[in-house]
Every structure is written in structure tokens, then in C-alpha cells.
mmCIF file of N, CA and C in Angstrom:
data_model
loop_
_atom_site.group_PDB
_atom_site.id
_atom_site.type_symbol
_atom_site.label_atom_id
_atom_site.label_comp_id
_atom_site.label_asym_id
_atom_site.label_seq_id
_atom_site.Cartn_x
_atom_site.Cartn_y
_atom_site.Cartn_z
ATOM 1 N N UNK A 1 125.077 105.016 99.763
ATOM 2 C CA UNK A 1 125.364 103.833 98.990
ATOM 3 C C UNK A 1 125.105 104.105 97.511
ATOM 4 N N UNK A 2 124.051 104.852 97.265
ATOM 5 C CA UNK A 2 123.705 105.162 95.881
ATOM 6 C C UNK A 2 124.800 105.991 95.220
ATOM 7 N N UNK A 3 125.358 106.963 95.946
ATOM 8 C CA UNK A 3 126.417 107.818 95.400
ATOM 9 C C UNK A 3 127.654 107.031 94.998
ATOM 10 N N UNK A 4 127.937 105.939 95.718
ATOM 11 C CA UNK A 4 129.126 105.130 95.453
ATOM 12 C C UNK A 4 128.822 103.872 94.649
ATOM 13 N N UNK A 5 127.570 103.761 94.175
ATOM 14 C CA UNK A 5 127.125 102.618 93.361
ATOM 15 C C UNK A 5 127.364 101.284 94.075
ATOM 16 N N UNK A 6 127.019 101.270 95.357
ATOM 17 C CA UNK A 6 127.157 100.065 96.163
ATOM 18 C C UNK A 6 125.822 99.345 96.174
ATOM 19 N N UNK A 7 125.871 98.061 95.889
ATOM 20 C CA UNK A 7 124.652 97.259 95.817
ATOM 21 C C UNK A 7 124.286 96.719 97.194
ATOM 22 N N UNK A 8 123.011 96.812 97.504
ATOM 23 C CA UNK A 8 122.498 96.225 98.736
ATOM 24 C C UNK A 8 122.257 94.740 98.520
ATOM 25 N N UNK A 9 122.409 93.967 99.579
ATOM 26 C CA UNK A 9 122.036 92.553 99.479
ATOM 27 C C UNK A 9 120.715 92.325 100.218
ATOM 28 N N UNK A 10 119.968 93.411 100.378
ATOM 29 C CA UNK A 10 118.594 93.384 100.885
ATOM 30 C C UNK A 10 118.439 92.827 102.283
ATOM 31 N N UNK A 11 119.413 93.056 103.118
ATOM 32 C CA UNK A 11 119.273 92.786 104.538
ATOM 33 C C UNK A 11 119.580 94.096 105.226
ATOM 34 N N UNK A 12 118.642 94.536 106.025
ATOM 35 C CA UNK A 12 118.836 95.810 106.700
ATOM 36 C C UNK A 12 118.257 95.726 108.103
ATOM 37 N N UNK A 13 118.541 96.746 108.890
ATOM 38 C CA UNK A 13 118.039 96.763 110.254
ATOM 39 C C UNK A 13 118.477 98.013 110.975
ATOM 40 N N UNK A 14 118.364 97.972 112.284
ATOM 41 C CA UNK A 14 118.698 99.106 113.135
ATOM 42 C C UNK A 14 119.696 98.641 114.190
ATOM 43 N N UNK A 15 120.691 99.469 114.456
ATOM 44 C CA UNK A 15 121.670 99.213 115.511
ATOM 45 C C UNK A 15 121.282 100.070 116.707
ATOM 46 N N UNK A 16 121.153 99.439 117.854
ATOM 47 C CA UNK A 16 120.813 100.129 119.093
ATOM 48 C C UNK A 16 121.995 100.044 120.047
ATOM 49 N N UNK A 17 122.363 101.176 120.643
ATOM 50 C CA UNK A 17 123.327 101.155 121.744
ATOM 51 C C UNK A 17 122.535 101.183 123.038
ATOM 52 N N UNK A 18 123.063 100.508 124.044
ATOM 53 C CA UNK A 18 122.383 100.403 125.331
ATOM 54 C C UNK A 18 123.099 101.307 126.327
ATOM 55 N N UNK A 19 122.352 102.249 126.941
ATOM 56 C CA UNK A 19 122.986 103.164 127.896
ATOM 57 C C UNK A 19 123.135 102.509 129.273
ATOM 58 N N UNK A 20 123.672 103.275 130.230
ATOM 59 C CA UNK A 20 123.954 102.733 131.562
ATOM 60 C C UNK A 20 122.710 102.212 132.266
ATOM 61 N N UNK A 21 121.557 102.773 131.948
ATOM 62 C CA UNK A 21 120.310 102.358 132.602
ATOM 63 C C UNK A 21 119.653 101.185 131.893
ATOM 64 N N UNK A 22 120.246 100.730 130.778
ATOM 65 C CA UNK A 22 119.666 99.628 130.022
ATOM 66 C C UNK A 22 118.699 100.066 128.945
ATOM 67 N N UNK A 23 118.590 101.379 128.737
ATOM 68 C CA UNK A 23 117.663 101.900 127.725
ATOM 69 C C UNK A 23 118.300 101.841 126.336
ATOM 70 N N UNK A 24 117.610 101.214 125.360
ATOM 71 C CA UNK A 24 118.160 101.152 123.995
ATOM 72 C C UNK A 24 117.930 102.456 123.245
ATOM 73 N N UNK A 25 118.942 102.903 122.527
ATOM 74 C CA UNK A 25 118.843 104.103 121.704
ATOM 75 C C UNK A 25 119.233 103.740 120.272
ATOM 76 N N UNK A 26 118.303 103.927 119.312
ATOM 77 C CA UNK A 26 118.672 103.629 117.925
ATOM 78 C C UNK A 26 119.735 104.619 117.450
ATOM 79 N N UNK A 27 120.800 104.107 116.863
ATOM 80 C CA UNK A 27 121.888 104.987 116.441
ATOM 81 C C UNK A 27 122.152 104.944 114.943
ATOM 82 N N UNK A 28 121.927 103.811 114.309
ATOM 83 C CA UNK A 28 122.177 103.684 112.882
ATOM 84 C C UNK A 28 121.126 102.784 112.260
ATOM 85 N N UNK A 29 120.794 103.078 111.041
ATOM 86 C CA UNK A 29 120.083 102.109 110.219
ATOM 87 C C UNK A 29 121.166 101.535 109.331
ATOM 88 N N UNK A 30 121.211 100.223 109.214
ATOM 89 C CA UNK A 30 122.304 99.633 108.459
ATOM 90 C C UNK A 30 121.793 98.776 107.320
ATOM 91 N N UNK A 31 122.686 98.515 106.419
ATOM 92 C CA UNK A 31 122.406 97.695 105.248
ATOM 93 C C UNK A 31 123.620 96.796 105.048
ATOM 94 N N UNK A 32 123.384 95.522 104.833
ATOM 95 C CA UNK A 32 124.499 94.623 104.560
ATOM 96 C C UNK A 32 124.914 94.779 103.101
ATOM 97 N N UNK A 33 126.212 94.720 102.866
ATOM 98 C CA UNK A 33 126.727 94.858 101.502
ATOM 99 C C UNK A 33 127.655 93.686 101.205
ATOM 100 N N UNK A 34 127.986 93.548 99.938
ATOM 101 C CA UNK A 34 128.874 92.440 99.586
ATOM 102 C C UNK A 34 130.338 92.803 99.873
ATOM 103 N N UNK A 35 131.169 91.793 99.965
ATOM 104 C CA UNK A 35 132.570 91.960 100.336
ATOM 105 C C UNK A 35 133.326 92.830 99.338
ATOM 106 N N UNK A 36 133.047 92.669 98.056
ATOM 107 C CA UNK A 36 133.737 93.440 97.018
ATOM 108 C C UNK A 36 133.494 94.942 97.194
ATOM 109 N N UNK A 37 132.242 95.335 97.433
ATOM 110 C CA UNK A 37 131.945 96.753 97.643
ATOM 111 C C UNK A 37 132.589 97.272 98.926
ATOM 112 N N UNK A 38 132.621 96.436 99.963
ATOM 113 C CA UNK A 38 133.265 96.845 101.204
ATOM 114 C C UNK A 38 134.757 97.101 100.984
ATOM 115 N N UNK A 39 135.436 96.178 100.311
ATOM 116 C CA UNK A 39 136.878 96.312 100.101
ATOM 117 C C UNK A 39 137.222 97.562 99.289
ATOM 118 N N UNK A 40 136.350 97.958 98.380
ATOM 119 C CA UNK A 40 136.585 99.165 97.580
ATOM 120 C C UNK A 40 136.339 100.444 98.375
ATOM 121 N N UNK A 41 135.549 100.360 99.452
ATOM 122 C CA UNK A 41 135.109 101.553 100.182
ATOM 123 C C UNK A 41 135.255 101.392 101.691
ATOM 124 N N UNK A 42 136.331 100.775 102.153
ATOM 125 C CA UNK A 42 136.501 100.459 103.571
ATOM 126 C C UNK A 42 136.310 101.660 104.490
ATOM 127 N N UNK A 43 136.764 102.836 104.075
ATOM 128 C CA UNK A 43 136.692 104.014 104.937
ATOM 129 C C UNK A 43 135.266 104.503 105.163
ATOM 130 N N UNK A 44 134.300 104.013 104.397
ATOM 131 C CA UNK A 44 132.906 104.447 104.531
ATOM 132 C C UNK A 44 132.095 103.578 105.484
ATOM 133 N N UNK A 45 132.604 102.388 105.831
ATOM 134 C CA UNK A 45 131.792 101.418 106.547
ATOM 135 C C UNK A 45 132.455 100.931 107.815
ATOM 136 N N UNK A 46 131.639 100.406 108.708
ATOM 137 C CA UNK A 46 132.109 99.799 109.946
ATOM 138 C C UNK A 46 131.752 98.321 109.935
ATOM 139 N N UNK A 47 132.544 97.534 110.605
ATOM 140 C CA UNK A 47 132.282 96.108 110.750
ATOM 141 C C UNK A 47 131.984 95.852 112.217
ATOM 142 N N UNK A 48 130.965 95.076 112.477
ATOM 143 C CA UNK A 48 130.619 94.741 113.858
ATOM 144 C C UNK A 48 131.690 93.845 114.449
ATOM 145 N N UNK A 49 131.938 93.994 115.740
ATOM 146 C CA UNK A 49 132.987 93.182 116.372
ATOM 147 C C UNK A 49 132.583 91.724 116.489
ATOM 148 N N UNK A 50 133.577 90.855 116.466
ATOM 149 C CA UNK A 50 133.307 89.444 116.753
ATOM 150 C C UNK A 50 133.119 89.313 118.255
ATOM 151 N N UNK A 51 132.423 88.307 118.647
ATOM 152 C CA UNK A 51 132.189 88.095 120.066
ATOM 153 C C UNK A 51 130.951 87.253 120.279
ATOM 154 N N UNK A 52 130.401 87.366 121.466
ATOM 155 C CA UNK A 52 129.224 86.582 121.829
ATOM 156 C C UNK A 52 127.949 87.368 121.547
ATOM 157 N N UNK A 53 127.100 86.767 120.755
ATOM 158 C CA UNK A 53 125.810 87.363 120.428
ATOM 159 C C UNK A 53 124.704 86.403 120.848
ATOM 160 N N UNK A 54 123.705 86.929 121.512
ATOM 161 C CA UNK A 54 122.503 86.192 121.868
ATOM 162 C C UNK A 54 121.463 86.558 120.820
ATOM 163 N N UNK A 55 120.838 85.562 120.196
ATOM 164 C CA UNK A 55 119.918 85.821 119.089
ATOM 165 C C UNK A 55 118.503 85.412 119.452
ATOM 166 N N UNK A 56 117.562 86.269 119.097
ATOM 167 C CA UNK A 56 116.155 86.047 119.382
ATOM 168 C C UNK A 56 115.342 86.458 118.158
ATOM 169 N N UNK A 57 114.423 85.599 117.744
ATOM 170 C CA UNK A 57 113.511 85.936 116.649
ATOM 171 C C UNK A 57 112.127 86.169 117.215
ATOM 172 N N UNK A 58 111.406 87.121 116.622
ATOM 173 C CA UNK A 58 110.047 87.401 117.088
ATOM 174 C C UNK A 58 109.216 87.970 115.947
ATOM 175 N N UNK A 59 107.901 87.964 116.177
ATOM 176 C CA UNK A 59 106.954 88.516 115.204
ATOM 177 C C UNK A 59 106.222 89.685 115.849
ATOM 178 N N UNK A 60 105.414 90.357 115.069
ATOM 179 C CA UNK A 60 104.627 91.471 115.609
ATOM 180 C C UNK A 60 103.679 90.979 116.703
ATOM 181 N N UNK A 61 103.266 89.727 116.624
ATOM 182 C CA UNK A 61 102.303 89.183 117.591
ATOM 183 C C UNK A 61 102.940 88.819 118.930
ATOM 184 N N UNK A 62 104.202 88.374 118.931
ATOM 185 C CA UNK A 62 104.812 87.932 120.190
ATOM 186 C C UNK A 62 105.998 88.787 120.640
ATOM 187 N N UNK A 63 106.146 89.979 120.068
ATOM 188 C CA UNK A 63 107.291 90.839 120.363
ATOM 189 C C UNK A 63 107.411 91.140 121.856
ATOM 190 N N UNK A 64 106.326 91.621 122.480
ATOM 191 C CA UNK A 64 106.397 92.020 123.893
ATOM 192 C C UNK A 64 106.765 90.852 124.789
ATOM 193 N N UNK A 65 106.155 89.708 124.566
ATOM 194 C CA UNK A 65 106.453 88.507 125.350
ATOM 195 C C UNK A 65 107.921 88.112 125.205
ATOM 196 N N UNK A 66 108.443 88.142 123.982
ATOM 197 C CA UNK A 66 109.841 87.761 123.740
ATOM 198 C C UNK A 66 110.809 88.752 124.375
ATOM 199 N N UNK A 67 110.464 90.049 124.380
ATOM 200 C CA UNK A 67 111.335 91.048 124.992
ATOM 201 C C UNK A 67 111.424 90.842 126.503
ATOM 202 N N UNK A 68 110.306 90.482 127.135
ATOM 203 C CA UNK A 68 110.320 90.196 128.576
ATOM 204 C C UNK A 68 111.187 88.970 128.848
ATOM 205 N N UNK A 69 111.046 87.924 128.035
ATOM 206 C CA UNK A 69 111.872 86.732 128.198
ATOM 207 C C UNK A 69 113.353 87.060 128.033
ATOM 208 N N UNK A 70 113.684 87.877 127.052
ATOM 209 C CA UNK A 70 115.075 88.270 126.820
ATOM 210 C C UNK A 70 115.620 89.051 128.007
ATOM 211 N N UNK A 71 114.864 90.027 128.491
ATOM 212 C CA UNK A 71 115.305 90.834 129.631
ATOM 213 C C UNK A 71 115.562 89.945 130.848
ATOM 214 N N UNK A 72 114.642 89.027 131.128
ATOM 215 C CA UNK A 72 114.804 88.122 132.269
ATOM 216 C C UNK A 72 116.038 87.241 132.106
ATOM 217 N N UNK A 73 116.276 86.746 130.894
ATOM 218 C CA UNK A 73 117.446 85.907 130.644
ATOM 219 C C UNK A 73 118.734 86.682 130.890
ATOM 220 N N UNK A 74 118.787 87.915 130.407
ATOM 221 C CA UNK A 74 119.977 88.752 130.581
ATOM 222 C C UNK A 74 120.236 89.019 132.062
ATOM 223 N N UNK A 75 119.179 89.343 132.811
ATOM 224 C CA UNK A 75 119.336 89.619 134.244
ATOM 225 C C UNK A 75 119.724 88.364 135.019
ATOM 226 N N UNK A 76 119.061 87.244 134.748
ATOM 227 C CA UNK A 76 119.344 85.992 135.459
ATOM 228 C C UNK A 76 120.759 85.490 135.213
ATOM 229 N N UNK A 77 121.284 85.725 134.023
ATOM 230 C CA UNK A 77 122.615 85.241 133.674
ATOM 231 C C UNK A 77 123.692 86.304 133.818
ATOM 232 N N UNK A 78 123.324 87.438 134.380
ATOM 233 C CA UNK A 78 124.252 88.539 134.660
ATOM 234 C C UNK A 78 125.079 88.919 133.439
ATOM 235 N N UNK A 79 124.385 89.169 132.330
ATOM 236 C CA UNK A 79 125.042 89.555 131.090
ATOM 237 C C UNK A 79 125.041 91.065 130.943
ATOM 238 N N UNK A 80 126.073 91.589 130.343
ATOM 239 C CA UNK A 80 126.175 93.021 130.070
ATOM 240 C C UNK A 80 125.971 93.224 128.576
ATOM 241 N N UNK A 81 124.920 93.949 128.211
ATOM 242 C CA UNK A 81 124.594 94.178 126.804
ATOM 243 C C UNK A 81 125.367 95.384 126.291
ATOM 244 N N UNK A 82 126.087 95.196 125.200
ATOM 245 C CA UNK A 82 126.862 96.277 124.588
ATOM 246 C C UNK A 82 126.006 97.013 123.555
ATOM 247 N N UNK A 83 125.455 96.264 122.629
ATOM 248 C CA UNK A 83 124.532 96.826 121.651
ATOM 249 C C UNK A 83 123.650 95.716 121.082
ATOM 250 N N UNK A 84 122.619 96.128 120.377
ATOM 251 C CA UNK A 84 121.686 95.179 119.769
ATOM 252 C C UNK A 84 121.516 95.518 118.300
ATOM 253 N N UNK A 85 121.387 94.494 117.503
ATOM 254 C CA UNK A 85 121.076 94.648 116.082
ATOM 255 C C UNK A 85 119.698 94.063 115.857
ATOM 256 N N UNK A 86 118.840 94.826 115.242
ATOM 257 C CA UNK A 86 117.531 94.318 114.893
ATOM 258 C C UNK A 86 117.478 94.174 113.381
ATOM 259 N N UNK A 87 117.375 92.930 112.922
ATOM 260 C CA UNK A 87 117.301 92.642 111.488
ATOM 261 C C UNK A 87 115.854 92.443 111.092
ATOM 262 N N UNK A 88 115.452 93.057 110.007
ATOM 263 C CA UNK A 88 114.089 92.925 109.520
ATOM 264 C C UNK A 88 113.999 91.716 108.611
ATOM 265 N N UNK A 89 113.113 90.803 108.952
ATOM 266 C CA UNK A 89 112.912 89.595 108.163
ATOM 267 C C UNK A 89 111.638 89.771 107.340
ATOM 268 N N UNK A 90 111.735 89.588 106.064
ATOM 269 C CA UNK A 90 110.583 89.801 105.195
ATOM 270 C C UNK A 90 109.834 88.491 105.021
ATOM 271 N N UNK A 91 108.639 88.428 105.623
ATOM 272 C CA UNK A 91 107.841 87.209 105.538
ATOM 273 C C UNK A 91 106.563 87.423 104.738
ATOM 274 N N UNK A 92 105.934 88.572 104.893
ATOM 275 C CA UNK A 92 104.697 88.867 104.162
ATOM 276 C C UNK A 92 104.743 90.327 103.740
ATOM 277 N N UNK A 93 105.218 90.581 102.549
ATOM 278 C CA UNK A 93 105.401 91.965 102.098
ATOM 279 C C UNK A 93 104.071 92.662 101.810
ATOM 280 N N UNK A 94 102.968 91.926 101.800
ATOM 281 C CA UNK A 94 101.677 92.523 101.512
ATOM 282 C C UNK A 94 100.904 92.908 102.773
ATOM 283 N N UNK A 95 101.343 92.474 103.936
ATOM 284 C CA UNK A 95 100.699 92.817 105.200
ATOM 285 C C UNK A 95 101.629 93.746 105.966
ATOM 286 N N UNK A 96 101.337 95.056 105.920
ATOM 287 C CA UNK A 96 102.220 96.047 106.544
ATOM 288 C C UNK A 96 102.191 96.000 108.072
ATOM 289 N N UNK A 97 101.172 95.374 108.647
ATOM 290 C CA UNK A 97 101.085 95.282 110.107
ATOM 291 C C UNK A 97 101.804 94.064 110.666
ATOM 292 N N UNK A 98 102.119 93.113 109.824
ATOM 293 C CA UNK A 98 102.822 91.912 110.279
ATOM 294 C C UNK A 98 104.310 92.069 109.970
ATOM 295 N N UNK A 99 105.127 91.712 110.923
ATOM 296 C CA UNK A 99 106.568 91.755 110.684
ATOM 297 C C UNK A 99 107.245 90.672 111.502
ATOM 298 N N UNK A 100 108.413 90.326 111.088
ATOM 299 C CA UNK A 100 109.267 89.416 111.836
ATOM 300 C C UNK A 100 110.641 90.057 111.931
ATOM 301 N N UNK A 101 111.263 89.863 113.051
ATOM 302 C CA UNK A 101 112.596 90.432 113.263
ATOM 303 C C UNK A 101 113.476 89.410 113.953
ATOM 304 N N UNK A 102 114.756 89.648 113.813
ATOM 305 C CA UNK A 102 115.750 88.886 114.558
ATOM 306 C C UNK A 102 116.560 89.913 115.327
ATOM 307 N N UNK A 103 116.668 89.718 116.622
ATOM 308 C CA UNK A 103 117.446 90.606 117.463
ATOM 309 C C UNK A 103 118.735 89.898 117.829
ATOM 310 N N UNK A 104 119.865 90.520 117.527
ATOM 311 C CA UNK A 104 121.167 89.978 117.888
ATOM 312 C C UNK A 104 121.762 90.893 118.951
ATOM 313 N N UNK A 105 121.949 90.351 120.134
ATOM 314 C CA UNK A 105 122.398 91.115 121.292
ATOM 315 C C UNK A 105 123.870 90.795 121.547
ATOM 316 N N UNK A 106 124.717 91.820 121.434
ATOM 317 C CA UNK A 106 126.157 91.657 121.690
ATOM 318 C C UNK A 106 126.369 91.768 123.190
ATOM 319 N N UNK A 107 126.906 90.725 123.799
ATOM 320 C CA UNK A 107 126.972 90.665 125.262
ATOM 321 C C UNK A 107 128.365 90.298 125.756
ATOM 322 N N UNK A 108 128.574 90.584 127.020
ATOM 323 C CA UNK A 108 129.739 90.054 127.733
ATOM 324 C C UNK A 108 129.300 89.797 129.158
ATOM 325 N N UNK A 109 129.955 88.876 129.827
ATOM 326 C CA UNK A 109 129.613 88.547 131.195
ATOM 327 C C UNK A 109 130.154 89.624 132.121
ATOM 328 N N UNK A 110 129.409 89.884 133.208
ATOM 329 C CA UNK A 110 129.912 90.803 134.224
ATOM 330 C C UNK A 110 131.170 90.234 134.836
ATOM 331 N N UNK A 111 132.100 91.100 135.189
ATOM 332 C CA UNK A 111 133.334 90.653 135.856
ATOM 333 C C UNK A 111 133.112 90.508 137.339
#
């Protein structure tokens, strides 16, 4: 981004692909950019597909509990997870041990 003088809009995160066993694998660290920079450099960037996303917010304190709830919801509703986006939410920049995240799970129903 620096080489192409593209400005960040300070939202970033990690994209995880989910394998056949349900194991998440981090594949990209991403940064959101403005539309003008995207249009000038389309060949450098990917756009996430439209579709159904399940969204979950959590903190460092309740992460494990929320992940169990998410897993149970996905299994109970027979959803197929394609990939997950984890967005980093900045709530307390002075406490490095505290964090908040939003997980966006791209899903489709089993056929």
C-alpha cells in the first residue's frame, strides 16, 4: 500500500479460510481502503463476495465462550462456513492485553 500511496482507513483484520475439517487457517491480513484508491488499483485488490454473513463481537475476556456459542450455532443450524473475517476493534489502545474483535463468518446452508 505504501508503494502505491494508498491510504488506509484504519480498519484491518485477518481473513481465515476454513478447511474440510472446520479448522481455520489465516491466509491474509487485510486493510480496508477507500473507493478512489481501489478504482485506481483494481488489479492489486480483492473484494469479498456478497452473501450471508453471521457476525459476532467479542472481547479478550469472553472470546472462548463466544467461540463455543458460535460453533454450536453453526452446527445446530447446519451452516457451511466458507471463510471468516476477524476485524480488530480499537477500544483501549493503552492496554495491550485487552482487545475487542468482530468476527464475520461467510456462510451458506447445507444442501
